[in-house]
Coordinates of C-alpha atoms in Angstrom, one line a residue:
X1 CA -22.1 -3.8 -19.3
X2 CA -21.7 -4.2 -15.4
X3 CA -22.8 -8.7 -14.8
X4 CA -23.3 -9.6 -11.2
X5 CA -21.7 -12.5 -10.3
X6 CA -23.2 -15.5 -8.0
X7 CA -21.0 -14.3 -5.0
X8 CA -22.9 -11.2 -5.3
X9 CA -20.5 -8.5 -6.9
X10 CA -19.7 -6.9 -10.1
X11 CA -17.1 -6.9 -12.7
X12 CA -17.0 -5.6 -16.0
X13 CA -16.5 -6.8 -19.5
X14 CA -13.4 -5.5 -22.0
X15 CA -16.5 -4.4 -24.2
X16 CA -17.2 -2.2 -21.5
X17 CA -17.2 1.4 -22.7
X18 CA -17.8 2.8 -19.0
X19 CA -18.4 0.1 -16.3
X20 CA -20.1 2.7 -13.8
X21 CA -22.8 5.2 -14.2
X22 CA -20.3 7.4 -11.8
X23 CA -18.0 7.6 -14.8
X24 CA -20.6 9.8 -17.0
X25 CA -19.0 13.5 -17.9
X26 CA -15.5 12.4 -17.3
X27 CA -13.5 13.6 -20.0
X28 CA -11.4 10.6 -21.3
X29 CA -7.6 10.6 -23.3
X30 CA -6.0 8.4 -25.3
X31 CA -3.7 6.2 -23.0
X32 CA -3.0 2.4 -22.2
X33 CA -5.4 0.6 -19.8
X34 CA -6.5 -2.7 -19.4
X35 CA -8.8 -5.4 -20.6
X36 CA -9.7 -8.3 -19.0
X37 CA -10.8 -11.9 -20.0
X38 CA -14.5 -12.2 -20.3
X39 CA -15.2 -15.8 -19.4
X40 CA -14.1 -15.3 -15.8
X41 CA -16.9 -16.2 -13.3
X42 CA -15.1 -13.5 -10.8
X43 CA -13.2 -10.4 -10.6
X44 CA -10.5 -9.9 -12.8
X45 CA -7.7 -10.5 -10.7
X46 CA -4.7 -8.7 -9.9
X47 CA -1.9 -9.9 -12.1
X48 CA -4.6 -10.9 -15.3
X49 CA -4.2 -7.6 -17.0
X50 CA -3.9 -7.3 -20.9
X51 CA -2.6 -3.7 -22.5
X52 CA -4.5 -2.2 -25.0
X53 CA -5.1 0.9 -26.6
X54 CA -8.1 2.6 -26.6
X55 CA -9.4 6.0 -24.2
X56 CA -8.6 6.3 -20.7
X57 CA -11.1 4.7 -18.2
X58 CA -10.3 5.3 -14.4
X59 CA -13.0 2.5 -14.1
X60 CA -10.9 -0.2 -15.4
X61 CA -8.7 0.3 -12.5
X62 CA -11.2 0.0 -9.8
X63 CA -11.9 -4.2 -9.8
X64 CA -7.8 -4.6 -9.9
X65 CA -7.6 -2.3 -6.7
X66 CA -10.3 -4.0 -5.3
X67 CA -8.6 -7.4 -5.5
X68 CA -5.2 -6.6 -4.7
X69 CA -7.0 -4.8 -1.6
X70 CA -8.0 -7.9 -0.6
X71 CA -5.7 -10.7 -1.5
X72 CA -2.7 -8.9 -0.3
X73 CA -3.8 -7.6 3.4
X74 CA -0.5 -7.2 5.4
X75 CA 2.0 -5.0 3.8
X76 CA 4.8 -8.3 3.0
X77 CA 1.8 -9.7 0.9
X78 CA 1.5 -6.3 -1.0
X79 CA 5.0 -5.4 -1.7
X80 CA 4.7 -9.4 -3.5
X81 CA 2.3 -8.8 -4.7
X82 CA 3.1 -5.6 -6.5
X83 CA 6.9 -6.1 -7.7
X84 CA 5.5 -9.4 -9.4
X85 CA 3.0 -6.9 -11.2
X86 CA 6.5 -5.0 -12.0
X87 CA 8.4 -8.5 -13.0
X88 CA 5.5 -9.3 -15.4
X89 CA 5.9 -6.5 -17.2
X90 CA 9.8 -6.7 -18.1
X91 CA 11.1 -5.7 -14.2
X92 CA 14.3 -6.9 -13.0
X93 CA 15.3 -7.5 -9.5
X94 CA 18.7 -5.8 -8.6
X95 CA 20.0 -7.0 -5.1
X96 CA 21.0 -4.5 -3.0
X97 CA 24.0 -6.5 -1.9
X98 CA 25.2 -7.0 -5.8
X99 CA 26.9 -4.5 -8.1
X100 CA 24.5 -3.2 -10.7
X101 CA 24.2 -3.2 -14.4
X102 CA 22.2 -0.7 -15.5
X103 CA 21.8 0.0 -19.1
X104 CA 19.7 2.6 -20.9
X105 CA 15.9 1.1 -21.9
X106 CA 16.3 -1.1 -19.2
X107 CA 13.9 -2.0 -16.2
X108 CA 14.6 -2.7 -12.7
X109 CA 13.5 -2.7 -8.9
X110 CA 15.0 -3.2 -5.6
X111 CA 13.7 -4.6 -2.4
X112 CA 14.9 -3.6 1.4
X113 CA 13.9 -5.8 4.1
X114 CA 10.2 -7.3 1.9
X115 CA 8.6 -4.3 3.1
X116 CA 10.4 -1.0 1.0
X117 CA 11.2 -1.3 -2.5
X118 CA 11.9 1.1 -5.4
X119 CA 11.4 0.4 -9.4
X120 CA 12.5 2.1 -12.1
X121 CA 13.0 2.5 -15.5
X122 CA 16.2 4.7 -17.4
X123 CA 14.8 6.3 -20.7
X124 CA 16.2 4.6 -24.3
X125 CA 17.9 8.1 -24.4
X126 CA 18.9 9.1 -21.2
X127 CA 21.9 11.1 -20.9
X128 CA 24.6 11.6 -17.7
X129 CA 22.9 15.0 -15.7
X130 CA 19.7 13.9 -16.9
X131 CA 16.7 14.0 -13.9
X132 CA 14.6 11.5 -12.3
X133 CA 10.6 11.7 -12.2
X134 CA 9.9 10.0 -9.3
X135 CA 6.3 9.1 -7.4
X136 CA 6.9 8.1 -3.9
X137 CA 4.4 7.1 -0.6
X138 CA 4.0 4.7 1.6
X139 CA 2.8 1.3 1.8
X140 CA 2.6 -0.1 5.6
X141 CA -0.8 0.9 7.3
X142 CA -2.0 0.7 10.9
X143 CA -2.2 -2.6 12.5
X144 CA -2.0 -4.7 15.4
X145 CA 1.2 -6.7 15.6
X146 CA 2.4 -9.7 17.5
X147 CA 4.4 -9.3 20.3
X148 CA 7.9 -11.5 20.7
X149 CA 6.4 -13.3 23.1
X150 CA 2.5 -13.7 22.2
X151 CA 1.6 -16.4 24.0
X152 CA -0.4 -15.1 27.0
X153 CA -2.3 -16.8 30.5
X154 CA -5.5 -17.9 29.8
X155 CA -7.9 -16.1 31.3
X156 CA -12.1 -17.0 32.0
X157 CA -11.6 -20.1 29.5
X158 CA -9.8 -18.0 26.5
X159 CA -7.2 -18.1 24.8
X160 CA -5.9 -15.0 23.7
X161 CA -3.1 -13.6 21.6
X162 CA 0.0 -10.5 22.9
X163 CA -0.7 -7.8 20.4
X164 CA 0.9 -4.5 20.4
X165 CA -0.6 -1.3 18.6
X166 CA 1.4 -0.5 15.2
X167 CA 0.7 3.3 14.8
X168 CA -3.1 4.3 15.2
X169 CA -3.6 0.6 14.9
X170 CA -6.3 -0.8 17.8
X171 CA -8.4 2.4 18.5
X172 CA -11.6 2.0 18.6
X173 CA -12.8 1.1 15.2
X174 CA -10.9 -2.1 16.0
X175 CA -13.5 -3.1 18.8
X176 CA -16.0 -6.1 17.4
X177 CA -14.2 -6.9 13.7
X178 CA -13.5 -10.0 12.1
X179 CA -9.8 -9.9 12.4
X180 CA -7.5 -12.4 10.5
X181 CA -3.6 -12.9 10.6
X182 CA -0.9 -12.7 8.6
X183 CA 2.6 -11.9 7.7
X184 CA 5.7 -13.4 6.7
X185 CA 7.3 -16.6 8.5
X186 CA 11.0 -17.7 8.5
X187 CA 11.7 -21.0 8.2
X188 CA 15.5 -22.7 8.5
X189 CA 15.7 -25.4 5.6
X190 CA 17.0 -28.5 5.3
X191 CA 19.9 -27.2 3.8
X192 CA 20.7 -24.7 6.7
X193 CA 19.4 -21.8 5.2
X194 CA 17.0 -19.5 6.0
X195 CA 13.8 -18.9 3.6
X196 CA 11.0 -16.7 4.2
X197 CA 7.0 -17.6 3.6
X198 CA 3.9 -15.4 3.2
X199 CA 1.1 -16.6 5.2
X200 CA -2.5 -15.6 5.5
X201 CA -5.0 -18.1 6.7
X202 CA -7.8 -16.5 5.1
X203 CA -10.6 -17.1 8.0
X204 CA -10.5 -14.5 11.2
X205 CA -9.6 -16.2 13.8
X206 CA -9.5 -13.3 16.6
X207 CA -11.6 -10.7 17.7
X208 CA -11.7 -7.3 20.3
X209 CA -14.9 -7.9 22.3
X210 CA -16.8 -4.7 23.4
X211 CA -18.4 -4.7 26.7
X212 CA -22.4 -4.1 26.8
X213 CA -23.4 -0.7 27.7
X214 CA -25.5 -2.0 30.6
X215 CA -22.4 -2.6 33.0
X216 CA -22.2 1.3 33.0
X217 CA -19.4 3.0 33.7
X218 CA -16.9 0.2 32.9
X219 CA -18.2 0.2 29.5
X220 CA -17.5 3.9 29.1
X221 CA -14.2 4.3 28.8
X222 CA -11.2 5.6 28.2
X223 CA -9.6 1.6 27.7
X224 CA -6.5 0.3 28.1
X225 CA -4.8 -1.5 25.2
X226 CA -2.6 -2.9 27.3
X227 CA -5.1 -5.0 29.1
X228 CA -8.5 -4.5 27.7
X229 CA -8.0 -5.0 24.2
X230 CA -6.4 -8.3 24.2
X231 CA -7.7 -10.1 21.1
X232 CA -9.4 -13.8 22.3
X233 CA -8.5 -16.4 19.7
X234 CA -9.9 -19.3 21.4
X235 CA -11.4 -21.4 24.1
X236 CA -9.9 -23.3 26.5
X237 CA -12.3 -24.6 29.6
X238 CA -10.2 -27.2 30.8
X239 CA -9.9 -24.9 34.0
X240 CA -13.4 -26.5 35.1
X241 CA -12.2 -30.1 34.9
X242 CA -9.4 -31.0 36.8
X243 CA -10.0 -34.3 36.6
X244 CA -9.7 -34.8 33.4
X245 CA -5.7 -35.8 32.4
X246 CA -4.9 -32.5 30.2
X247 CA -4.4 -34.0 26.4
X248 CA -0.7 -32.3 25.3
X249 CA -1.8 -32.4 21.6
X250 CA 0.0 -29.5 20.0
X251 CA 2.3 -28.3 22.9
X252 CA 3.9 -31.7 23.1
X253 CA 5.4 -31.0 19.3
X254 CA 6.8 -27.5 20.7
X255 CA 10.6 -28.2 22.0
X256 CA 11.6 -26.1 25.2
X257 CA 13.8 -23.2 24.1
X258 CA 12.8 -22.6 20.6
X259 CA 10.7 -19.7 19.1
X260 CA 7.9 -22.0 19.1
X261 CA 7.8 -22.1 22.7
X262 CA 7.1 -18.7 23.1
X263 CA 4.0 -18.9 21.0
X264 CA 0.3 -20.3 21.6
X265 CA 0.5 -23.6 20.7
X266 CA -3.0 -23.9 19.0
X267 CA -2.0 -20.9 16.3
X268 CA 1.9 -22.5 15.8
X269 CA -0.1 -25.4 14.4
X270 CA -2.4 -23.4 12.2
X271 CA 0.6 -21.4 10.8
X272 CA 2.5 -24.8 10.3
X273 CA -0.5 -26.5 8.5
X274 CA -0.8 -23.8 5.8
X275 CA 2.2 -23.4 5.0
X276 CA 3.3 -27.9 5.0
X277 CA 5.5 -27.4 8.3
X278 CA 6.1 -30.7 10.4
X279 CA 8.9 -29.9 12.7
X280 CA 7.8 -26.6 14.1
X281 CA 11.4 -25.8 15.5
X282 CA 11.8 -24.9 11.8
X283 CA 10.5 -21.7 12.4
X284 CA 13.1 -19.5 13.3
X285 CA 11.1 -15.9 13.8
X286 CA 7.9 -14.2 12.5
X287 CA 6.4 -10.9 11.9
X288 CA 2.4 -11.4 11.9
X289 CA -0.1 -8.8 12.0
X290 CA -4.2 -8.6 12.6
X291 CA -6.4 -7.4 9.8
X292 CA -9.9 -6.7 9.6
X293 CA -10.6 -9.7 7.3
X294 CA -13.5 -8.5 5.4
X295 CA -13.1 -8.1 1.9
X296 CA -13.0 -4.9 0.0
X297 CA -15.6 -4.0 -1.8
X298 CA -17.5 -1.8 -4.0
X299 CA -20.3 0.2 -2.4
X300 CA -23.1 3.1 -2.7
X301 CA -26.1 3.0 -5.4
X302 CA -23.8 3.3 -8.4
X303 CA -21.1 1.5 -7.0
X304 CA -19.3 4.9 -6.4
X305 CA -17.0 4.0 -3.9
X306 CA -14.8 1.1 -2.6
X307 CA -14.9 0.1 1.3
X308 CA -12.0 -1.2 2.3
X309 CA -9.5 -1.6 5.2
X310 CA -5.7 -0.4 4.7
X311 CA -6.7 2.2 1.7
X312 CA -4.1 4.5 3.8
X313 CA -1.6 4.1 1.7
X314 CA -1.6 1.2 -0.5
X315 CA -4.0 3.3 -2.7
X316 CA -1.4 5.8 -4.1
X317 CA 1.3 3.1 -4.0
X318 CA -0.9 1.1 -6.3
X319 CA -1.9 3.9 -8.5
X320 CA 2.0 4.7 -9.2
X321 CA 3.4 1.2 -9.8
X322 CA 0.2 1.2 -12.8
X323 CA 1.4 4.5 -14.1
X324 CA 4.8 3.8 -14.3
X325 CA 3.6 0.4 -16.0
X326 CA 1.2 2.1 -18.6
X327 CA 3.7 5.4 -18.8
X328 CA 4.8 4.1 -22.9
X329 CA 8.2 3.6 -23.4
X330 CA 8.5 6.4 -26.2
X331 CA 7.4 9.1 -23.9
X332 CA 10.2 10.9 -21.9
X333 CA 12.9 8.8 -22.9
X334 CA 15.8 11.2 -21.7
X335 CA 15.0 10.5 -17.8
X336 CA 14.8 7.9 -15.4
X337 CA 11.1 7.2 -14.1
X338 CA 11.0 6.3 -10.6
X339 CA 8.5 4.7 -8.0
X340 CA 9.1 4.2 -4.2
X341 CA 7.1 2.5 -1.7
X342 CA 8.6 2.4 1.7
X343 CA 7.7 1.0 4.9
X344 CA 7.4 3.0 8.3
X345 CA 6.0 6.1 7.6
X346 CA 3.4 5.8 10.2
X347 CA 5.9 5.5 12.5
X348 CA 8.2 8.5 11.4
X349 CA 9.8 6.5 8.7
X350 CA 13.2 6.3 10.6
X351 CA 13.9 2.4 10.2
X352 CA 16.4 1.1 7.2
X353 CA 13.2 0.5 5.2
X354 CA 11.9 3.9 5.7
X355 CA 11.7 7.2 3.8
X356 CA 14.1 8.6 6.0
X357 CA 17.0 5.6 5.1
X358 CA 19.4 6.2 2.5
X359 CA 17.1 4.1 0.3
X360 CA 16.1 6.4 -2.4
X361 CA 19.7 8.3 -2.1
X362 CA 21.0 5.2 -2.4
X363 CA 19.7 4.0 -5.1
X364 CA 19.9 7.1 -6.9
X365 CA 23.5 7.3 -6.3
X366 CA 24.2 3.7 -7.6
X367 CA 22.0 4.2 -10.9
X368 CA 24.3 7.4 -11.7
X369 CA 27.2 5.5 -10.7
X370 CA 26.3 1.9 -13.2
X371 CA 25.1 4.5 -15.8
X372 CA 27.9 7.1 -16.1
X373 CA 31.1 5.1 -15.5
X374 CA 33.4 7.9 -17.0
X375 CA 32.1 11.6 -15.2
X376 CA 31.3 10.4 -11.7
X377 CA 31.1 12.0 -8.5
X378 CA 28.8 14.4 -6.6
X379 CA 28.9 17.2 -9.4
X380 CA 26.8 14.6 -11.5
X381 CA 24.6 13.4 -9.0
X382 CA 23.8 17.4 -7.9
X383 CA 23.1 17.4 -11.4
X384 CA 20.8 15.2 -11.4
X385 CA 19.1 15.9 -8.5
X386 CA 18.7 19.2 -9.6
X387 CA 16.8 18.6 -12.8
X388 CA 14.4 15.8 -10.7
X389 CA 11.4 15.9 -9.6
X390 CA 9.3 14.3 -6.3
X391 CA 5.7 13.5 -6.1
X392 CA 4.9 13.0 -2.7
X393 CA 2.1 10.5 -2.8
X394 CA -0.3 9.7 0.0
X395 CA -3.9 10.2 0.5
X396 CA -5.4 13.1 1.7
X397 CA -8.7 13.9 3.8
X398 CA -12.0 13.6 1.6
X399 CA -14.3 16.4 2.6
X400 CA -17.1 14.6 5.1
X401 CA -20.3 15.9 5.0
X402 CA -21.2 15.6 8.5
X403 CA -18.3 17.8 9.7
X404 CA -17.9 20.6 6.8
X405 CA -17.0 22.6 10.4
X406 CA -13.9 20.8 10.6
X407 CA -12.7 21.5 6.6
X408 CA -11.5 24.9 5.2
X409 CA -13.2 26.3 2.5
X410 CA -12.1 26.1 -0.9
X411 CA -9.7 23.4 0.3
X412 CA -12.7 20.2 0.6
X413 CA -11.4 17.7 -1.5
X414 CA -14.1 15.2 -3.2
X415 CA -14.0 11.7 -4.1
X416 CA -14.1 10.9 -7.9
X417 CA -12.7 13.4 -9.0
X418 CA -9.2 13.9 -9.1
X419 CA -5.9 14.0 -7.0
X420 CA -5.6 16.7 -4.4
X421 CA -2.5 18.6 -4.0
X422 CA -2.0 19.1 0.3
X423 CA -0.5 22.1 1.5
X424 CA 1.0 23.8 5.0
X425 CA 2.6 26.7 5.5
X426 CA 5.0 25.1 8.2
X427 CA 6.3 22.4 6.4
X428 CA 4.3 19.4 7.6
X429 CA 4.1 19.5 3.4
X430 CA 6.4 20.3 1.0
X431 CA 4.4 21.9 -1.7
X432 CA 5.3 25.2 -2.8
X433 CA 4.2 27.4 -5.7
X434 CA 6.7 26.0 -7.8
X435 CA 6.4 22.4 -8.1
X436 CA 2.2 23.1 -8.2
X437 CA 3.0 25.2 -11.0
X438 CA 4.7 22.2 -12.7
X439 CA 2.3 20.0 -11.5
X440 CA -0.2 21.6 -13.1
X441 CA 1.0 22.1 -16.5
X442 CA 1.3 18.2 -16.0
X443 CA -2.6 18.0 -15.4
X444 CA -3.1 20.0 -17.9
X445 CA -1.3 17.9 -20.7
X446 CA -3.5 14.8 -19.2
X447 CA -6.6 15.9 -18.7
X448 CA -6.7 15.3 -15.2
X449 CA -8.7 17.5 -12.4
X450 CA -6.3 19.0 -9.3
X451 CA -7.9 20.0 -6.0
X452 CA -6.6 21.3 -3.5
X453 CA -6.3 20.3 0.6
X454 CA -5.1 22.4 3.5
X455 CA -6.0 22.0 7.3
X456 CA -7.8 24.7 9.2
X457 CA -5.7 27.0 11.7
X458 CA -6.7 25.1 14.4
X459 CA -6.1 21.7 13.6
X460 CA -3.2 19.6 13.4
X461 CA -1.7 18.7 10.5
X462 CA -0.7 15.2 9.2
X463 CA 2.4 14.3 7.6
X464 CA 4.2 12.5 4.6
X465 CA 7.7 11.3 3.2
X466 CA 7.7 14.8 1.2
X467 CA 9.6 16.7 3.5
X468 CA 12.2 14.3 4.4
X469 CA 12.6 12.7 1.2
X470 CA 12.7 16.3 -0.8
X471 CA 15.1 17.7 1.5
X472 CA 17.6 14.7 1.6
X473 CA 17.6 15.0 -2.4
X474 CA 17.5 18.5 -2.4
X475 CA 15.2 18.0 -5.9
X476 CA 11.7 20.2 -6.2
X477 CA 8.8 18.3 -5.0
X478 CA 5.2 17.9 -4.5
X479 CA 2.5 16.6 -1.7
X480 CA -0.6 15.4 -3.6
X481 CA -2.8 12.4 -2.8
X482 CA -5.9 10.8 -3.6
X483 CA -8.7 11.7 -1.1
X484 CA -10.6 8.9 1.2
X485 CA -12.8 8.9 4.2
X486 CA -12.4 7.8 7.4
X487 CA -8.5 8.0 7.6
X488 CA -7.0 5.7 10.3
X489 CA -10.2 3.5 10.8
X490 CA -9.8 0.3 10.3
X491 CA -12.1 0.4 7.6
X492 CA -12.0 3.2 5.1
X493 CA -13.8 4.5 1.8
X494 CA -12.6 6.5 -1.1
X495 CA -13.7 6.8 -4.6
X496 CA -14.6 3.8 -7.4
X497 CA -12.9 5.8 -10.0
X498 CA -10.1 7.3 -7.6
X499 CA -7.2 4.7 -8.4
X500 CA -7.2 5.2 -11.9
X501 CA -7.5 8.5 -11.7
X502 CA -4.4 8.5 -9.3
X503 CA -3.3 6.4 -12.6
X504 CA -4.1 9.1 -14.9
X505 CA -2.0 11.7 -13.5
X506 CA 1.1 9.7 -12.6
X507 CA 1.5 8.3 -16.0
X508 CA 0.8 12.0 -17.1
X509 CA 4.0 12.7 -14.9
X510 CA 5.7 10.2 -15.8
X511 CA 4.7 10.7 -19.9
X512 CA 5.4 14.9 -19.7
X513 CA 7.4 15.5 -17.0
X514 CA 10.7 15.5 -19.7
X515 CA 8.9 18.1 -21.9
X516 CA 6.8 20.0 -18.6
X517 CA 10.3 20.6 -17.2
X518 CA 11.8 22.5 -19.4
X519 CA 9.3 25.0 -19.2
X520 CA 11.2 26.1 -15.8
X521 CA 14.6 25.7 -16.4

């Protein structure tokens, strides 16, 4: 049964059999999901999730994504978030700058940088040459980030906050949200050291004020980010009484010279006060973001899709880390399964933390290395390159209904009903009929639904980490993606039943890739 709760939403119960009319007709397979405790009075959080056995549900999935939509808004807070899901469930953390053990059966991940990371798990039986099934996208989004130095004049009695555009981020969806602020903050300890702390202050505390049509032509248009969309954070008359002594309050905690200084004084104190900072030359740096603060949510008459801000691309990156969670430890156990999530890729992906990095290579490189101490070299890793496998995963336009002008028939994918594989001819994608072939045969074994995306001749097409990451491996790959709306607003929508259907084929890759594969050596 679906209970509404006294904030207003809905969450299900483990006795449950399907949560949401929008699940009726889907065909169902045997698979691990989740449960969750009944005598919660909210959402079943996050990191609250109890295997058991029973049919697949993609609706089990969608409350999860909900939450972890909204407690984890900036992509620090999500990459946490996500590689304590990983830690719960048997992960260990390998430091890049340690040698690794790796031993067959075991589990591991690895972090670059808070934002990038990589898990993986080496089958009980895995053998030196053997491949790697690996799901890979992208978790930053668009955003507005602080500048170095944010702390700007006040003008007309506000204060207001240097932001610079992070991708797409502060177009015009941006204009009139409830925008919030967070991100990770270093901090020198007592000890000399240098720690790092997640912040979110959980209340918006800046907005993008429109101006009213009636002023005309300076409402129109085109705007400059630069100086027209400065966010206003707070108020500050004390312009109109110059009388009055100026109070120093805040600023006279800030010491000249320090990173402090170059910050408004008023949000130093906030970020200080929640995370129990008294000297605020602690702080050594930040790296904050704005965010549209409202929580996501489920939406539409049956609760058929989820509204929410930052889908693009935590979605798929969500999706994979549950697959490879659920994918059983007794299916495939002659390869390594493999999840990325790296940071950048909005931006071309070119930083250390990026797709294009020597992250995945990398890491690749190390695991045949800590695995196979006696035939080493790059024979072996060719090897196993060659018999691996990329699933380039990031979300892919949703057909809209009010512009079916601007889709190309036969390639509209729909929400709810399964992952769409995203082709182009000119390598934007790197689909090909090979790895949809494979791909297939994977859906096939899973019971999951494939459509099918390509842009129209005359429109521009997007890209992903599939290209760069495929050809720096030089292993077959895949672009496929769940399908939302609205990509690169600040506010998007995709399907209720979307993540765990994103969950159902993943683990199907990860569960059949071993025996799928060898249908094309």
């Amino acid at each position: 049964m679906v209970r509404k709760t006294s904030s207003g939403f809905f969450r299900s119960t483990p006795d449950t059999e399907l949560p949401y009319r929008v699940a009726r007709g889907y065909d169902r397979l045997n698979t691990t999901h989740f449960s969750y405790s009944s005598s919660s009075s909210s959402f079943p959080r996050f990191e609250d999730q109890k295997p058991i056995k029973k049919e697949f549900d993609p609706s089990l999935y969608t409350l999860p994504y909900v939450n972890f939509m909204t407690d984890n808004p900036t992509i620090f807070h999500a990459v946490d978030a996500l590689t304590k899901r990983l830690e719960k469930h048997g992960y260990k953390y390998l430091s890049e700058r340690s040698l690794w053990d790796i031993k067959p059966g075991g589990k591991y991940y690895t972090k670059r940088n808070d934002s990038s990371f990589i898990a993986f798990n080496v089958g009980k039986e895995y053998k030196p040459g053997n491949g790697v099934a690996i799901v890979a996208g992208h978790v930053d989004a668009l955003t507005a980030k602080l500048k170095p130095v944010s702390k700007v004049p006040n003008k007309a009695g506000y204060i207001q906050l240097g932001v610079a555009p992070y991708a797409g981020g502060m177009n015009t969806t941006w204009w009139d949200r409830d925008l919030g602020i967070g991100g990770r903050v270093l901090i020198k300890t007592s000890s000399g050291k240098v720690e790092t702390k997640l912040v979110n202050l959980g209340w918006p505390i800046a907005r993008i004020p429109t101006l009213a049509p009636h002023f005309g032509a300076a409402a129109v248009g085109p705007f400059n980010k630069e100086t027209q969309m400065v966010p206003i954070i707070g108020i500050d008359n004390s312009d109109l009484y110059p009388e009055q002594s100026k109070s120093l309050g805040t600023e006279s905690k800030i010491k000249p010279g320090t990173f402090a200084a170059t910050q408004p004084p008023k949000l130093v104190d906030t970020i200080c006060k929640s995370i129990g900072i008294q000297d605020y030359s602690d702080i050594v740096s930040w790296e904050l973001e704005l965010f549209d603060i409202m929580p996501a949510q489920l939406g539409g008459l049956d609760h058929e899709f989820i509204f929410a801000g930052r889908i693009d691309d935590k979605l798929c990156c969500f999706a994979a880390v549950e697959a490879l969670i659920a994918s059983e430890n007794n299916e495939s156990t002659g390869i390594i399964k493999m999840v990325g999530c790296f940071d950048d890729e909005e931006i071309g992906s070119y930083l250390r933390q990026g797709a294009r990095s020597n992250f995945m290579d990398s890491t690749i490189s190390r695991i045949v290395e800590a695995t196979n101490h006696e035939t080493l070299g790059p024979n072996l890793k060719g090897q196993v390159l060659a018999n691996s496998f990329l699933v380039s995963s990031d979300v892919i336009h949703a057909v809209n209904p009010n512009f079916l002008n601007a889709y190309l028939e036969n390639h509209s994918p729909r929400l709810n009903v399964g992952i769409a594989v995203s082709a182009d001819p000119n390598g934007n994608m790197t689909t090909d009929s090979v790895s949809t072939a494979l791909l297939k045969r994977v859906a096939e074994k899973c019971g999951s639904i494939l459509q099918v995306f390509q842009i129209r001749n005359d429109s521009r097409s997007g890209g992903t980490i599939g290209p760069m990451t495929s050809s720096a491996l030089g292993c077959r790959a895949i672009d496929c993606g769940i399908p939302q709306l609205s990509m690169h607003s600040i506010r998007a929508t995709t399907g209720s039943l979307d993540p765990g259907l994103g969950v159902k084929l993943y683990k199907g890759f990860f569960d059949y890739y071993e025996e799928v594969d060898k249908e094309f050596e």
